Short mmCIF file of C-alpha atoms in Angstrom, two decimals:
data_model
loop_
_atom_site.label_atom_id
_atom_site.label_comp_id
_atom_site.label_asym_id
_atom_site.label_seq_id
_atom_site.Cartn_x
_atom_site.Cartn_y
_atom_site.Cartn_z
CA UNK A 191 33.24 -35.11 -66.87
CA UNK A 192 36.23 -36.59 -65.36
CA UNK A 193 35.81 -34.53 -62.02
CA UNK A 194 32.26 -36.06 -61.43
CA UNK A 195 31.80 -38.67 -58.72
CA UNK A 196 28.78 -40.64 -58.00
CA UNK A 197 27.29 -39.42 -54.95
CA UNK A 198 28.30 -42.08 -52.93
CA UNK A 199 31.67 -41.69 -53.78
CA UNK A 200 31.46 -37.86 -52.72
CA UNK A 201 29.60 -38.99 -49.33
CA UNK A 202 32.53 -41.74 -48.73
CA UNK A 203 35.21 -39.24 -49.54
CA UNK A 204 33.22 -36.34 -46.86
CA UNK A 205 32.96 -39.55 -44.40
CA UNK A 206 37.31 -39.84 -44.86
CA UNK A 207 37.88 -36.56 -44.43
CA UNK A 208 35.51 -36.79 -41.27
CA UNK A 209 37.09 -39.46 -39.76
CA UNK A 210 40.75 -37.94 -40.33
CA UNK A 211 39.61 -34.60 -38.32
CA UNK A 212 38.03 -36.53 -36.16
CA UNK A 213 39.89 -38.95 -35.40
CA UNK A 214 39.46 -39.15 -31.39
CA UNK A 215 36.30 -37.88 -29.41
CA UNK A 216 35.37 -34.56 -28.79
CA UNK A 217 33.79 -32.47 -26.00
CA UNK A 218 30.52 -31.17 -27.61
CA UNK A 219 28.47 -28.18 -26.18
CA UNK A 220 24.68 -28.35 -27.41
CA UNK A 221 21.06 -28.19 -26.20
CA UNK A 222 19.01 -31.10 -26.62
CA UNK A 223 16.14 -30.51 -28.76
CA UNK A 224 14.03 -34.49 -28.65
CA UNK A 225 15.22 -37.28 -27.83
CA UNK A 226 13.43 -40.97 -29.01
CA UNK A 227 14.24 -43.61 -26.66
CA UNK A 228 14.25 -47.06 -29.06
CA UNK A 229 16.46 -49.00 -26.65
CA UNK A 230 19.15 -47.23 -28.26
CA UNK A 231 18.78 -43.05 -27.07
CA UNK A 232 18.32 -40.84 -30.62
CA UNK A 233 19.41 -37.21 -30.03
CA UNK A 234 18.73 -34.17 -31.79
CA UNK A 235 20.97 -31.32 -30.81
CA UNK A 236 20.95 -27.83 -31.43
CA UNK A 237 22.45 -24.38 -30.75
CA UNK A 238 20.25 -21.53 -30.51
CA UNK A 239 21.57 -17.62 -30.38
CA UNK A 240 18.87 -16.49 -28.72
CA UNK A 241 15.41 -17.49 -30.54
CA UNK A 242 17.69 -18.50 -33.74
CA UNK A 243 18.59 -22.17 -34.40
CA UNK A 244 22.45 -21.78 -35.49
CA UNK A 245 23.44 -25.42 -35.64
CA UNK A 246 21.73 -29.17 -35.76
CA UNK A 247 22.39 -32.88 -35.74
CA UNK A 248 21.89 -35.77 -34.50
CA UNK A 249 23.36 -37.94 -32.04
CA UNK A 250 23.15 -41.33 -30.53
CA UNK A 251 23.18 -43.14 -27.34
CA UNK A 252 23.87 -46.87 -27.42
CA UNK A 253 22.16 -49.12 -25.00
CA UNK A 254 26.15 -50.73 -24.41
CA UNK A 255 26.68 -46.86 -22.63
CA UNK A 256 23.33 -45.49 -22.05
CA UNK A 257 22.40 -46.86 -18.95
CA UNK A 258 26.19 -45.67 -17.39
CA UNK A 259 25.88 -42.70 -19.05
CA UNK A 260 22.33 -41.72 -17.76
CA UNK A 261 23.00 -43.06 -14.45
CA UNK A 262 25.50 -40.86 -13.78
CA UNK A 263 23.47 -37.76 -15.14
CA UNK A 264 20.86 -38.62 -13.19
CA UNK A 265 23.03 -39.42 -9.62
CA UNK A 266 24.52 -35.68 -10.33
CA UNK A 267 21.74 -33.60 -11.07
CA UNK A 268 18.35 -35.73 -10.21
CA UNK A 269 16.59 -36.52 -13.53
CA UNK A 270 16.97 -38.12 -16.59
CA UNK A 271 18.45 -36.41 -19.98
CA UNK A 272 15.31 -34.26 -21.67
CA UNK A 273 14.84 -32.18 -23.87
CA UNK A 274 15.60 -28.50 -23.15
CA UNK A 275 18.97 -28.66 -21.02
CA UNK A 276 22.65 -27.60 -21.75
CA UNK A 277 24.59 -31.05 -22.21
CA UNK A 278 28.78 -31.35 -22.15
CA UNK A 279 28.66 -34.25 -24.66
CA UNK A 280 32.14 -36.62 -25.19
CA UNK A 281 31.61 -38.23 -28.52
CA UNK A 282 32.78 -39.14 -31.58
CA UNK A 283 32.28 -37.62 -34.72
CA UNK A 284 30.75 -39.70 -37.85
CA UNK A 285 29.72 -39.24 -41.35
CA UNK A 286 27.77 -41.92 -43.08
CA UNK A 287 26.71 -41.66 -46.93
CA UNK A 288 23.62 -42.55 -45.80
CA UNK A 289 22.73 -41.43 -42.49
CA UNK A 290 24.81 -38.20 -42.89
CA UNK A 291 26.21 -36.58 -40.01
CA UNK A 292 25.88 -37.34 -36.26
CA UNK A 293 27.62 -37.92 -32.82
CA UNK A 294 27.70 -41.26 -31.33
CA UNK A 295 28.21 -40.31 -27.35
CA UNK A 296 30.77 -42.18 -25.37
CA UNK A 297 30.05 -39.96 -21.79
CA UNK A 298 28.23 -36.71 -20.71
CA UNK A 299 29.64 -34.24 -17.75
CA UNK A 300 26.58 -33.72 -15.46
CA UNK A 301 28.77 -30.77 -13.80
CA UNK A 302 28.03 -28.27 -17.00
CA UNK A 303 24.67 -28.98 -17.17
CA UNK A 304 24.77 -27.36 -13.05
CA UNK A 305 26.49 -25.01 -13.63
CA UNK A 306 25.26 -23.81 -16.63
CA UNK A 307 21.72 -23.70 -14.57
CA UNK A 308 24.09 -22.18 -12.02
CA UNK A 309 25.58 -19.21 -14.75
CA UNK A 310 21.36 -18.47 -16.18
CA UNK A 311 20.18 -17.94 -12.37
CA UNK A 312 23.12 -15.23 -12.05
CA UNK A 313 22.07 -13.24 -14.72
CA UNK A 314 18.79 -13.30 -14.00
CA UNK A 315 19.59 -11.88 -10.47
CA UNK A 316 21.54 -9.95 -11.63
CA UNK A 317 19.47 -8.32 -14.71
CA UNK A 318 16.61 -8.35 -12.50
CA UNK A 319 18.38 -6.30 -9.61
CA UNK A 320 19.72 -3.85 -12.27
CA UNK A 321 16.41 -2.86 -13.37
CA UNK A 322 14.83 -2.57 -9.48
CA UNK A 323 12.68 -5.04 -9.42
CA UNK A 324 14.26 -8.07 -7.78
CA UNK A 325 12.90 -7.48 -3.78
CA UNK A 326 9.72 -5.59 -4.80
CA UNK A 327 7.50 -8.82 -3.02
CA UNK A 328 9.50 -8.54 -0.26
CA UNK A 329 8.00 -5.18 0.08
CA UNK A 330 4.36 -6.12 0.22
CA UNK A 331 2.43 -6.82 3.15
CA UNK A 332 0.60 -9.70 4.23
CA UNK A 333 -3.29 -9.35 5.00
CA UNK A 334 -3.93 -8.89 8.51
CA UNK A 335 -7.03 -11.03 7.73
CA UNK A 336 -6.44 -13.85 5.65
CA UNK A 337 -9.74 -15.31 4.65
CA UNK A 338 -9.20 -15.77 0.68
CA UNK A 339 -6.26 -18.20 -1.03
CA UNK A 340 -5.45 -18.80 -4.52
CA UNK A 341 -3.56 -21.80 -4.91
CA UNK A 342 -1.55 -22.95 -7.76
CA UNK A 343 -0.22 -26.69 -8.10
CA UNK A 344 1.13 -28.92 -10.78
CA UNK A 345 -1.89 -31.56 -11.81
CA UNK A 346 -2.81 -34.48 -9.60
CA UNK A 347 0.61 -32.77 -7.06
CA UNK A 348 0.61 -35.22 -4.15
CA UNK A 349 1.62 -32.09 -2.44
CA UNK A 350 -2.21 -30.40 -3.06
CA UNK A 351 -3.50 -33.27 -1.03
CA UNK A 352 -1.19 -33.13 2.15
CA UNK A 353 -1.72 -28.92 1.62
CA UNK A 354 -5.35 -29.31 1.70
CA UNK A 355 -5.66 -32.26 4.24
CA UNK A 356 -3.80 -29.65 6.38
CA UNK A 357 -5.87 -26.55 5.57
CA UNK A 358 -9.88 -27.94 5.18
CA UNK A 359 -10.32 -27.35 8.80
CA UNK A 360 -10.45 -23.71 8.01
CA UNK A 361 -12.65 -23.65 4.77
CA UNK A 362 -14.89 -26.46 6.80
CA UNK A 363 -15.79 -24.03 9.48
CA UNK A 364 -15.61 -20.91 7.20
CA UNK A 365 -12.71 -19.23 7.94
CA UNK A 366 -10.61 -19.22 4.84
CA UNK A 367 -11.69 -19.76 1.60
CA UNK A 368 -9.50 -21.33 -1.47
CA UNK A 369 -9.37 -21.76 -5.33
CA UNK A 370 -7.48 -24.00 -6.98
CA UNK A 371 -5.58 -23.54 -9.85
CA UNK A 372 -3.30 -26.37 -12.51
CA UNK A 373 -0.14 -25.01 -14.31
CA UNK A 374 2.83 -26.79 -15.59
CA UNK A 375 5.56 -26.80 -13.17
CA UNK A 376 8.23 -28.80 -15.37
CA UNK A 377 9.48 -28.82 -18.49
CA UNK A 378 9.81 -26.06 -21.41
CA UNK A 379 6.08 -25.56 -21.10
CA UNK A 380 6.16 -24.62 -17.01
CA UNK A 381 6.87 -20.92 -17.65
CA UNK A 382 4.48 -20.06 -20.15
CA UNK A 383 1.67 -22.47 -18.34
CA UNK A 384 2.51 -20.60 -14.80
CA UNK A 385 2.32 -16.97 -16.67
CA UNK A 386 -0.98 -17.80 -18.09
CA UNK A 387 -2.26 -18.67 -15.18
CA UNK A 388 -0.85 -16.03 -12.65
CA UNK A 389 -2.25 -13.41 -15.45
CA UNK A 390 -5.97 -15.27 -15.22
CA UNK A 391 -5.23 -14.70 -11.25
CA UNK A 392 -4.99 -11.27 -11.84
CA UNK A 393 -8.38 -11.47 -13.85
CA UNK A 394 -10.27 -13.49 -11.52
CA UNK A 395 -9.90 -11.59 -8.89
CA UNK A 396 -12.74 -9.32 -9.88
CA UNK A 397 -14.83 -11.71 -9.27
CA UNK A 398 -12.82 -13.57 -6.17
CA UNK A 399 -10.49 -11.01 -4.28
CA UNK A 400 -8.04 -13.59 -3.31
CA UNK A 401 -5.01 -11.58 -0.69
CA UNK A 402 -2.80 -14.44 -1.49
CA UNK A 403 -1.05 -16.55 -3.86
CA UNK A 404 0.40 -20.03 -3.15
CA UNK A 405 2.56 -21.73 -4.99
CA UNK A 406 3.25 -25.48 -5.01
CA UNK A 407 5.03 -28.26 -5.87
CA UNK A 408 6.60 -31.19 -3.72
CA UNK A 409 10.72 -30.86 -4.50
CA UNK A 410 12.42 -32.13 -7.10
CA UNK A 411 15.89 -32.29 -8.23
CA UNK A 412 17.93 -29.64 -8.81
CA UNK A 413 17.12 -29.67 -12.83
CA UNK A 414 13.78 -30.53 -12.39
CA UNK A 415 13.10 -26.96 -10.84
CA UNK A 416 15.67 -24.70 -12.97
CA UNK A 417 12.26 -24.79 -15.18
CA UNK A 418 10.61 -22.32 -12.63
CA UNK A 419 13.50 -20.28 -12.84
CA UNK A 420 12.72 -18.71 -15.78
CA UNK A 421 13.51 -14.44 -16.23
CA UNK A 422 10.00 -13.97 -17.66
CA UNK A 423 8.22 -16.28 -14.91
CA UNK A 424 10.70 -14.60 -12.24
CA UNK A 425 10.28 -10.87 -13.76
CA UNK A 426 6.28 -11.57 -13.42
CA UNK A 427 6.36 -12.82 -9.69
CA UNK A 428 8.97 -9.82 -8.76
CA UNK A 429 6.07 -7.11 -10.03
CA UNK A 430 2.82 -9.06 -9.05
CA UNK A 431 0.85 -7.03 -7.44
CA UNK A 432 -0.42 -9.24 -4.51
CA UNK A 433 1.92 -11.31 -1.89
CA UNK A 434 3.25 -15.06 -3.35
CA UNK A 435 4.16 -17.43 -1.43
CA UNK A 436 6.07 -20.64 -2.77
CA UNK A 437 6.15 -24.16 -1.38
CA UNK A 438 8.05 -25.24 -4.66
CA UNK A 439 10.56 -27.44 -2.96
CA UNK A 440 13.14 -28.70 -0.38
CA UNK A 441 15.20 -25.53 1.24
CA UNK A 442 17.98 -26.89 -0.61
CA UNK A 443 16.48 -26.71 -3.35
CA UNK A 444 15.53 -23.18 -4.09
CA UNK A 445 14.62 -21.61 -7.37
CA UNK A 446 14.46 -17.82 -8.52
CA UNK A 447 10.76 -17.70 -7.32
CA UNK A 448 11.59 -19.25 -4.06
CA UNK A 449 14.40 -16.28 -4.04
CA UNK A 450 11.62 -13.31 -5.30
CA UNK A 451 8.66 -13.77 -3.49
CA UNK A 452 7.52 -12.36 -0.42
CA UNK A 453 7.63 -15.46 1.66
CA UNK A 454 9.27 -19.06 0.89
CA UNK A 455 8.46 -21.52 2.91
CA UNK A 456 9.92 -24.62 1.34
CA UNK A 457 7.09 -27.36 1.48
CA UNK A 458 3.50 -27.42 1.16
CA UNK A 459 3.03 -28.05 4.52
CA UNK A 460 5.19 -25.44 5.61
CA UNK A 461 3.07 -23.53 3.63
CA UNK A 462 -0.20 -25.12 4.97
CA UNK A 463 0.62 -24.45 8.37
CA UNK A 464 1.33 -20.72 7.71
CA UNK A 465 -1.90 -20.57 5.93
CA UNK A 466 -3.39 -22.09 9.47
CA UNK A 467 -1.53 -19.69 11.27
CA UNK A 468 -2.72 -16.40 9.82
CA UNK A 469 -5.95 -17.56 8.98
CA UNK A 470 -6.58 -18.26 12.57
CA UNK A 471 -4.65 -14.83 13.70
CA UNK A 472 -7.43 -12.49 12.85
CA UNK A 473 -10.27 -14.35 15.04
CA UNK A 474 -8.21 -14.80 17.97
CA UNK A 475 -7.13 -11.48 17.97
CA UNK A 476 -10.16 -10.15 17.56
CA UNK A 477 -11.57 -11.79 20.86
CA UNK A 478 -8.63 -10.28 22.69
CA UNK A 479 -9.80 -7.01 21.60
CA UNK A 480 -13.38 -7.39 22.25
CA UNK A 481 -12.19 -9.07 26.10
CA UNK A 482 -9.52 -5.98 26.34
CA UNK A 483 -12.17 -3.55 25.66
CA UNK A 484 -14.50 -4.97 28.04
CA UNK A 485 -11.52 -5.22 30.18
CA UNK A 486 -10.85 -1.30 29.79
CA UNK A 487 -14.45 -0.53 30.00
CA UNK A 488 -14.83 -2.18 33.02
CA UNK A 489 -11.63 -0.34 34.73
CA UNK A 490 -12.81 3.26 33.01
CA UNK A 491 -16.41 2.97 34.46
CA UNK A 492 -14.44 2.01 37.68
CA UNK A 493 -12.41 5.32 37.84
CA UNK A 494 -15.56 7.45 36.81
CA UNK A 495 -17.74 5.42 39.78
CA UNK A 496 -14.87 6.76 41.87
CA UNK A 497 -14.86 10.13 40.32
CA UNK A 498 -18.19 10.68 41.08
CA UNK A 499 -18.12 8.89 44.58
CA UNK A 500 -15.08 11.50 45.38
CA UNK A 501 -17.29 14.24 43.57
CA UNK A 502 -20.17 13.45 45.74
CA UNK A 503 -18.48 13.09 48.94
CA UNK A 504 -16.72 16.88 48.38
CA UNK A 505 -20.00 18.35 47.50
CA UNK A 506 -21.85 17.18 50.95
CA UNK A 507 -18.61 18.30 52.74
CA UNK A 508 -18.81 21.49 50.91
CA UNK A 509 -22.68 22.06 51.47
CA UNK A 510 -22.29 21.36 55.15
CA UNK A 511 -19.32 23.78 55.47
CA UNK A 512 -21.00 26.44 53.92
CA UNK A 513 -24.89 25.82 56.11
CA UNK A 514 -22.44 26.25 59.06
CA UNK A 515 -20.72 28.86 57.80
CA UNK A 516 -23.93 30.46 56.76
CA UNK A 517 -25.72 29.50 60.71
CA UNK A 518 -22.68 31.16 61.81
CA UNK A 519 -23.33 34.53 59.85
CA UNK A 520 -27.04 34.38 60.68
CA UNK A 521 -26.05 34.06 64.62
CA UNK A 522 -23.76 37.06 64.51
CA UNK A 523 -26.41 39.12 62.62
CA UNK A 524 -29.26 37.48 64.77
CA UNK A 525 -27.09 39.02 68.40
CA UNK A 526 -26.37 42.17 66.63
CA UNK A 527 -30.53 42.59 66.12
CA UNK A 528 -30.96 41.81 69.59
CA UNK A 529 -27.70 44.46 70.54
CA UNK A 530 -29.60 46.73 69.01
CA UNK A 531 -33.10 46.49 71.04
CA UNK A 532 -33.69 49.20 72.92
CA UNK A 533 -34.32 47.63 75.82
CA UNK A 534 -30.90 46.19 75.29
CA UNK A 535 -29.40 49.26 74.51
CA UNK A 536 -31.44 50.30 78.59
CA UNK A 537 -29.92 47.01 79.78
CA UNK A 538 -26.59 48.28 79.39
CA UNK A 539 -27.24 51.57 81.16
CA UNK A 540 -28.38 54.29 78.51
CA UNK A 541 -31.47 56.01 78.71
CA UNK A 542 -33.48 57.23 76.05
CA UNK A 543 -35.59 60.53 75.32
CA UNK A 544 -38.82 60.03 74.53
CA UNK A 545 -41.58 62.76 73.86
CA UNK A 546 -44.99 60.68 74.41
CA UNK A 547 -44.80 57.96 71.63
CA UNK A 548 -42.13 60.00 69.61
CA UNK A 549 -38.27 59.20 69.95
CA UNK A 550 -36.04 62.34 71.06
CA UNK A 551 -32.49 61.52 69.40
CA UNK A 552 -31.28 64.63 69.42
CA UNK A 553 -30.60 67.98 71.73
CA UNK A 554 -32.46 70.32 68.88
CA UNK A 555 -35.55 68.38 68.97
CA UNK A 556 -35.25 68.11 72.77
CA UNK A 557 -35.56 72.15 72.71
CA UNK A 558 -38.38 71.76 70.81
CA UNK A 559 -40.32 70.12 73.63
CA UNK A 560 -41.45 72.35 76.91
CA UNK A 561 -41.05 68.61 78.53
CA UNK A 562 -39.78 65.09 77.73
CA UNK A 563 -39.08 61.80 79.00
CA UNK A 564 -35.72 59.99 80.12
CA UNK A 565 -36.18 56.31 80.17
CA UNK A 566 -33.61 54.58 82.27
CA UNK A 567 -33.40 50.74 82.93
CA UNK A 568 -35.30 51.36 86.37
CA UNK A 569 -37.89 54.02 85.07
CA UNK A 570 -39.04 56.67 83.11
CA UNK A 571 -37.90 60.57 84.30
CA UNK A 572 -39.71 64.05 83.49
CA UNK A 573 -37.39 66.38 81.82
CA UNK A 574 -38.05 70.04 81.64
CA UNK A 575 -35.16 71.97 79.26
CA UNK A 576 -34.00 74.72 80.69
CA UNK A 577 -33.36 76.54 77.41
CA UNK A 578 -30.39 77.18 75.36
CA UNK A 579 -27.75 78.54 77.30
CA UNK A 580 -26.52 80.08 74.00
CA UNK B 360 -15.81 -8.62 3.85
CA UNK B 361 -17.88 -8.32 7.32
CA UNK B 362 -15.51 -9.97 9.37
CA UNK B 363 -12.72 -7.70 8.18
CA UNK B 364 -14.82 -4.56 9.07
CA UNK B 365 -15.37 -6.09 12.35
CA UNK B 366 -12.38 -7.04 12.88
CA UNK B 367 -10.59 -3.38 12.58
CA UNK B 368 -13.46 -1.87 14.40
CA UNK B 369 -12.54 -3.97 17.50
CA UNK B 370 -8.99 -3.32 17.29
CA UNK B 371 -9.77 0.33 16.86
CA UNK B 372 -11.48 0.53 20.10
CA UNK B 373 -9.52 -1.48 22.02
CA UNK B 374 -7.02 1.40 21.31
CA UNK B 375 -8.88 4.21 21.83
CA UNK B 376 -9.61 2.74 25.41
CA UNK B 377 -6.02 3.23 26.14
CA UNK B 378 -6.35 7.15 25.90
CA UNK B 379 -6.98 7.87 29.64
CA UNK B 380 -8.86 10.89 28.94
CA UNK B 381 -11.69 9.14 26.64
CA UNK B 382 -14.73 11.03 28.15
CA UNK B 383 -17.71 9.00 29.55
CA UNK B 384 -20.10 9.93 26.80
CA UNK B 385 -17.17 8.78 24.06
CA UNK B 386 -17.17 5.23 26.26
CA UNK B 387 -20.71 4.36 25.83
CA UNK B 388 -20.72 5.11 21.99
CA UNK B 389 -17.50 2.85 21.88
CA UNK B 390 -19.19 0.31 23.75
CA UNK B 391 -22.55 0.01 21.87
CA UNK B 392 -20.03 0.26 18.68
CA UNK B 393 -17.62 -2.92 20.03
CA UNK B 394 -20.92 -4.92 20.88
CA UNK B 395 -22.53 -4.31 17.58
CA UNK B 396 -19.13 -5.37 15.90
CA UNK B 397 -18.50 -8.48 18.04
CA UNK B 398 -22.15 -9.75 17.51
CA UNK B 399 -21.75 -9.19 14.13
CA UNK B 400 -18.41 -11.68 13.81
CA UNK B 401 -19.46 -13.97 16.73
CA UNK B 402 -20.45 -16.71 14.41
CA UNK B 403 -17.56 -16.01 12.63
CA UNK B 404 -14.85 -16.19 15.95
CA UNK B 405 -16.89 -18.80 16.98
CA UNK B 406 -16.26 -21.17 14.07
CA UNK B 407 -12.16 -20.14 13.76
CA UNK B 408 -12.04 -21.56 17.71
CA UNK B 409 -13.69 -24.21 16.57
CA UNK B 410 -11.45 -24.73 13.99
CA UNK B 411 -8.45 -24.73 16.39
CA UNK B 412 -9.92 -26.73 18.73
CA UNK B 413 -10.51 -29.33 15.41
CA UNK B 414 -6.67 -28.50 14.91
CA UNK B 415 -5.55 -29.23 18.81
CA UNK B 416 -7.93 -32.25 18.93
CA UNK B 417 -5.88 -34.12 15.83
CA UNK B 418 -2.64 -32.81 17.12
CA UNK B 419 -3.02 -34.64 20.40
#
């Protein structure tokens, strides 16, 4: 029984031996799980492989430091410590018998916690490329007549009012309808909320064939939108079936989903005035075809008035050549008729046998005759064959 | 979606009148065709140039 201590004695001895390994600060890699803000900041920290917790405790952030400490977080990457990010903590190491074990932080490095956002968007890319799906949106075409818009925007987003200030002109006068969709756009619960509802989009559109999907959100700081980059939330946008567009934030700014999807546009009223654009495309256009076909219908009926003008104008040429022609003909046939007259044939100093009324034409039928008749130009003359000499 | 269906048939036309061989009997069909279309939309142009002139009128 000698070798039994009381338990604070065992907890007092644990907290020596802390405090001798311990005996500076250390630089502390962990995820923050909660935090409790009680003037003083209470931590819990974990490390996760994968979905498994591997390692827990707590920490704390004194008011003396906290407001240095978060300052500086927040000048470097834009928001306050929260739950979910990958902290560089300095801090020193304590075990109390009563509290047990926890860190009590002395400064933070706000340059991990980038570039560890920095190292998770590289593997996404790079996963995302491997398996072929990383520029599939890029690939998709926009409608030629945009009349149907799904939009999706954080709750109360000041950036839905300045998008739809911009954009009621068109569903005022008919031209483009839109639906409105909330999701989460921060926080651990921003990629499951978006999936849920870009897989209801999907659904809906049974009922609402929407051509186009906007996404929006007014900026933020840079780890304010490392939520929407997400592999699942970026896989899901790379293979949706229909054209997104994202208005998520500042150029500066951009996430994976500003990187995958067919158009990024930065702000929602980049966005808003796109939507104006196309939206207005189709009508226009559609006038300049109706006033080009009129256009082309008036020059084609031109051509064929000619056409037929020409036509015409040939065929009275053509008839009137061929009457002449034809008059022509009939005079030459009319002169050879009157050639052929007998009297004519008189005229021109022939004569012409005649027996009584019957025509003589040749010297056999002449011999047939006792007597016939010669008729000259001048007068008619008795003939009396004297038989063949033969 | 009427307008859509309008939309495309006018576009078709307009480049069908480009073929300089479209006979005259072709023409007319394409005509009645384009007027049917437009009239169908007309309410439907008329209210997107409307809508821009709403858009030019707060822009000035």
């Amino acid at each position: 029984m000698e070798d039994t201590l009381k338990l604070s004695e065992l907890l007092q001895y644990t907290s020596l031996m802390v405090q001798r390994a311990f005996s500076g600060f250390v630089w502390v890699q962990a995820e923050i799980a909660s935090l409790a803000d009680r003037r003083h900041l209470y931590l819990e920290l974990i490390e996760m492989n994968g979905a498994e917790e591997v390692a827990k405790c707590r920490a704390s952030l004194w008011a003396r430091d906290r407001y240095r400490i978060e300052n500086k977080f927040k000048a470097a990457t834009g928001q306050n410590l929260q739950a979910g990010l990958e902290v560089m903590l300095k801090a020193t190491v304590e075990f109390h018998p009563r509290y047990g074990f926890s860190l009590n932080i002395l400064d933070i490095s706000p340059a991990f916690t980038v570039g560890q956002l920095q190292i998770k968007l590289d593997r996404i890319r790079e996963k995302l490329q491997k398996i072929g799906v990383w520029d599939l949106q890029s690939q998709l075409e926009f409608p030629e007549v945009l009349s149907k818009v799904l939009v999706i925007t954080p709750e109360d987003a000041a950036s839905l009012g300045d998008f739809q200030e911009r954009t009621e002109v068109l569903s005022e006068h008919g031209v483009c309808e839109f639906q409105y969709r909330t999701a989460i756009f921060q926080g651990k619960q921003a990629a499951p909320s978006l999936l849920r509802v870009l897989i209801e989009a999907l659904q809906m559109r049974s009922e609402w064939d929407w051509q186009v999907l906007v996404l929006l959100r007014g900026g933020g700081s840079v780890t304010d939108l490392h939520w929407l980059s997400d592999e699942t939330l970026t896989r899901t946008i790379c293979e949706y079936p229909l054209p997104v567009i994202t208005g998520i934030g500042h150029t500066r700014d951009q996430t994976l989903l500003d990187e995958v999807s067919a158009l990024s546009l930065g702000t929602p009223s980049k966005v808003a005035q796109w939507v104006l654009d196309q939206a207005l495309k189709a009508p226009l256009e559609a006038i300049e075809h109706y006033h080009e076909i009129i256009r082309c219908a008036k020059e084609k009926l031109g051509q064929y008035t000619l056409a037929l003008d020409s036509m015409h104008r040939r065929l009275t040429t053509e008839a009137r050549e061929v009457l002449l022609e034809r008059q022509h003909l009939l005079e030459q046939q009319m002169l050879q008729v009157i050639h052929a007259d007998p009297q004519s044939t008189l005229q021109r100093g022939y004569a012409l046998a005649f027996s009584g009324k019957e025509r003589i034409s040749s010297r056999a039928q002449a011999l047939q005759h006792d007597h016939f008749t010669l008729r000259f130009q001048d007068g008619d003359l008795n003939i009396q064959p004297e038989g063949d000499p033969t | 979606m009427s307008f859509e269906k309008d939309f495309f048939t006018l576009k078709r036309i307009s480049e069908m009148l480009d073929n300089p061989e479209l006979p005259l009997d072709d023409l007319v069909l394409l005509l009645r065709e384009a007027t049917e279309a437009y009239t169908s939309c007309k309410s439907h142009l008329d209210a997107a140039q409307e809508a821009l002139a709403a858009l030019e009128g707060a822009g000035e």
